Coordinates of C-alpha atoms in Angstrom, one line a residue:
M1001 CA 89.7 117.8 114.5
A1002 CA 91.4 114.5 112.9
G1003 CA 88.9 114.4 110.4
L1004 CA 89.8 117.7 108.7
N1005 CA 91.3 118.0 105.6
I1006 CA 94.2 120.6 105.1
G1007 CA 95.3 121.7 101.3
I1008 CA 99.0 122.8 101.5
I1009 CA 98.8 125.2 98.4
L1010 CA 102.1 125.6 96.5
G1011 CA 101.7 129.1 94.9
S1012 CA 104.1 129.1 92.6
T1013 CA 104.8 127.2 89.3
R1014 CA 108.1 128.4 87.7
Q1015 CA 110.8 126.4 86.9
G1016 CA 113.0 126.1 89.6
R1017 CA 110.7 127.2 92.3
V1018 CA 111.7 126.6 95.6
S1019 CA 107.6 126.6 97.2
P1020 CA 108.0 122.3 97.0
Q1021 CA 110.8 122.3 99.5
V1022 CA 108.9 124.8 101.7
G1023 CA 105.6 123.1 101.5
Q1024 CA 107.0 119.5 102.2
W1025 CA 108.7 121.0 105.3
V1026 CA 105.2 122.6 106.5
K1027 CA 104.0 118.9 105.7
E1028 CA 106.5 117.2 107.9
V1029 CA 105.8 119.3 110.6
A1030 CA 102.0 119.1 110.5
D1031 CA 102.0 115.6 110.0
R1032 CA 104.2 115.1 113.1
R1033 CA 101.4 116.6 114.7
G1034 CA 98.7 113.8 113.6
D1035 CA 95.9 116.5 114.3
A1036 CA 94.2 116.1 110.8
N1037 CA 94.6 114.7 107.4
Y1038 CA 97.4 117.2 105.5
E1039 CA 98.3 117.2 101.7
I1040 CA 100.1 119.3 98.9
V1041 CA 98.1 120.6 96.5
D1042 CA 100.0 122.0 93.8
I1043 CA 98.6 124.3 91.2
A1044 CA 100.8 123.8 88.4
D1045 CA 99.4 120.3 88.3
Y1046 CA 96.0 121.6 87.2
K1047 CA 97.4 123.7 84.3
L1048 CA 95.0 126.5 84.6
P1049 CA 95.0 128.9 81.8
L1050 CA 94.4 132.4 82.1
L1051 CA 91.0 133.3 83.4
G1052 CA 88.9 133.8 80.4
E1053 CA 91.6 132.9 77.4
E1054 CA 90.8 129.6 76.7
D1055 CA 87.9 126.6 77.8
A1056 CA 89.6 125.3 81.1
T1057 CA 86.1 123.8 82.1
E1058 CA 88.2 120.4 82.4
Q1059 CA 90.8 122.2 84.7
A1060 CA 88.5 124.2 86.5
T1061 CA 86.2 121.3 87.3
A1062 CA 89.2 119.4 88.7
W1063 CA 90.7 122.4 90.5
N1064 CA 87.3 123.3 92.4
T1065 CA 86.6 119.6 93.1
K1066 CA 89.9 119.2 95.3
L1067 CA 89.2 122.9 96.6
A1068 CA 85.6 121.6 97.7
S1069 CA 87.3 118.5 99.2
L1070 CA 89.3 120.4 102.0
D1071 CA 88.6 122.2 104.9
G1072 CA 90.9 124.7 105.1
F1073 CA 94.4 125.6 103.4
V1074 CA 98.0 126.5 104.4
F1075 CA 99.4 128.8 101.6
I1076 CA 102.6 128.3 100.3
V1077 CA 103.7 132.0 99.3
A1078 CA 106.5 133.6 97.3
E1079 CA 106.6 137.2 96.9
Y1080 CA 107.3 138.4 93.7
N1081 CA 107.2 142.4 92.6
H1082 CA 105.8 142.9 96.2
S1083 CA 103.0 140.6 95.7
I1084 CA 101.6 137.0 94.9
T1085 CA 102.5 134.9 92.0
G1086 CA 100.4 135.6 89.3
A1087 CA 100.0 131.6 88.8
L1088 CA 98.4 131.9 92.2
K1089 CA 96.2 134.8 91.9
N1090 CA 94.7 133.0 88.5
A1091 CA 94.1 129.8 90.6
L1092 CA 92.2 131.9 93.6
D1093 CA 90.3 133.5 90.6
Y1094 CA 89.1 129.9 89.1
A1095 CA 87.2 129.1 92.2
R1096 CA 84.6 131.0 94.4
D1097 CA 82.3 128.6 96.4
S1098 CA 85.1 126.4 96.7
W1099 CA 86.8 128.8 99.0
N1100 CA 84.2 130.3 100.8
N1101 CA 83.5 130.0 105.0
K1102 CA 86.9 127.9 104.9
A1103 CA 90.0 129.1 106.9
A1104 CA 93.7 129.7 105.7
G1105 CA 96.9 130.0 107.1
I1106 CA 99.9 131.5 105.4
V1107 CA 103.9 130.5 105.2
S1108 CA 105.4 132.9 103.2
Y1109 CA 109.1 133.5 101.8
G1110 CA 111.2 136.5 100.1
S1111 CA 113.6 139.1 100.5
V1112 CA 111.5 140.4 103.4
G1113 CA 110.1 137.2 104.3
G1114 CA 107.2 137.6 101.9
A1115 CA 105.5 140.0 104.0
R1116 CA 103.8 142.3 101.0
A1117 CA 102.7 139.2 99.4
A1118 CA 100.9 137.4 102.7
E1119 CA 99.1 141.1 103.0
H1120 CA 98.2 141.0 99.4
L1121 CA 96.8 137.4 99.9
R1122 CA 95.0 138.4 103.0
G1123 CA 93.0 141.1 101.2
I1124 CA 92.1 138.4 98.4
L1125 CA 91.4 135.7 100.8
G1126 CA 88.8 138.5 102.6
E1127 CA 86.7 138.7 99.2
L1128 CA 86.5 135.2 98.9
S1129 CA 85.5 134.8 102.5
V1130 CA 88.3 132.8 103.6
A1131 CA 89.4 133.8 107.1
D1132 CA 92.9 134.0 107.2
V1133 CA 94.4 133.5 110.6
R1134 CA 96.9 135.7 112.2
V1135 CA 99.9 133.8 112.9
H1136 CA 102.1 133.0 110.1
A1137 CA 105.7 132.0 109.3
A1138 CA 107.7 134.3 107.2
L1139 CA 110.9 133.0 106.0
S1140 CA 113.7 135.0 104.8
L1141 CA 115.8 134.0 101.2
F1142 CA 118.9 135.7 103.0
T1143 CA 118.7 133.6 106.1
D1144 CA 116.5 130.4 105.4
F1145 CA 117.9 129.2 102.0
D1146 CA 121.2 128.5 100.6
N1147 CA 122.0 128.3 97.1
G1148 CA 118.5 127.6 96.7
E1149 CA 118.2 124.7 99.0
F1150 CA 115.7 125.5 102.0
K1151 CA 117.1 125.6 105.3
P1152 CA 114.9 126.8 107.7
A1153 CA 115.7 128.2 111.0
D1154 CA 114.2 126.2 114.1
L1155 CA 112.7 129.6 115.3
H1156 CA 109.6 129.0 112.3
L1157 CA 108.8 126.0 114.2
T1158 CA 106.9 128.1 116.6
N1159 CA 104.9 129.9 114.1
V1160 CA 104.2 127.2 112.1
N1161 CA 102.8 125.1 114.8
G1162 CA 100.7 128.1 116.1
M1163 CA 99.4 129.2 112.5
L1164 CA 98.3 125.6 112.1
D1165 CA 96.7 125.4 115.6
Q1166 CA 94.8 128.8 114.5
V1167 CA 94.2 127.2 110.9
L1168 CA 92.7 123.8 112.4
A1169 CA 90.5 125.8 115.2
W1170 CA 88.9 128.2 112.7
S1171 CA 88.2 125.1 110.3
G1172 CA 86.6 122.9 112.4
A1173 CA 84.6 126.1 113.5
L1174 CA 83.9 127.2 110.0
K1175 CA 82.8 123.5 108.7
T1176 CA 79.9 123.8 110.9
L1177 CA 78.6 126.4 108.6
R1178 CA 79.0 124.7 105.5
I1179 CA 77.2 121.7 106.5
S1180 CA 74.3 123.2 108.0

């Protein structure tokens, strides 16, 4: 499985966001495992306008090319108004085939661990033919952050590693569908 490429998708683009801290932590945990190639993919870097508002051929092509190079995903999901961010939904909508037959894990955060955003994301991923794995890390804004600084409790390592185990197993299995 060392040949698998897993993208850690930062799902928030707002100023002052904490998703880069969470994503970096997940990447450090993942890199210590040495079992795949992990990279942070920041949707903010792609400057995707709202779908349908303007010609975004260049941005959409770059976004789809990046997604096509990946075998699986870990979504860093902030909960906004009991759901995922508008920026993440927009980024999901900009691709179709690039998501198909891949696996995804979720690391969510919010006042209730981002649980509602994770559940909404699962429904969207199903429509995009992405197999989301059961285990996910749910981070609390009250106990895992201190004045905007991410300080995860050690107990989350079990869920992150369990989620990564599942993402790699499913990504490897689903890769056979994409190359056949």
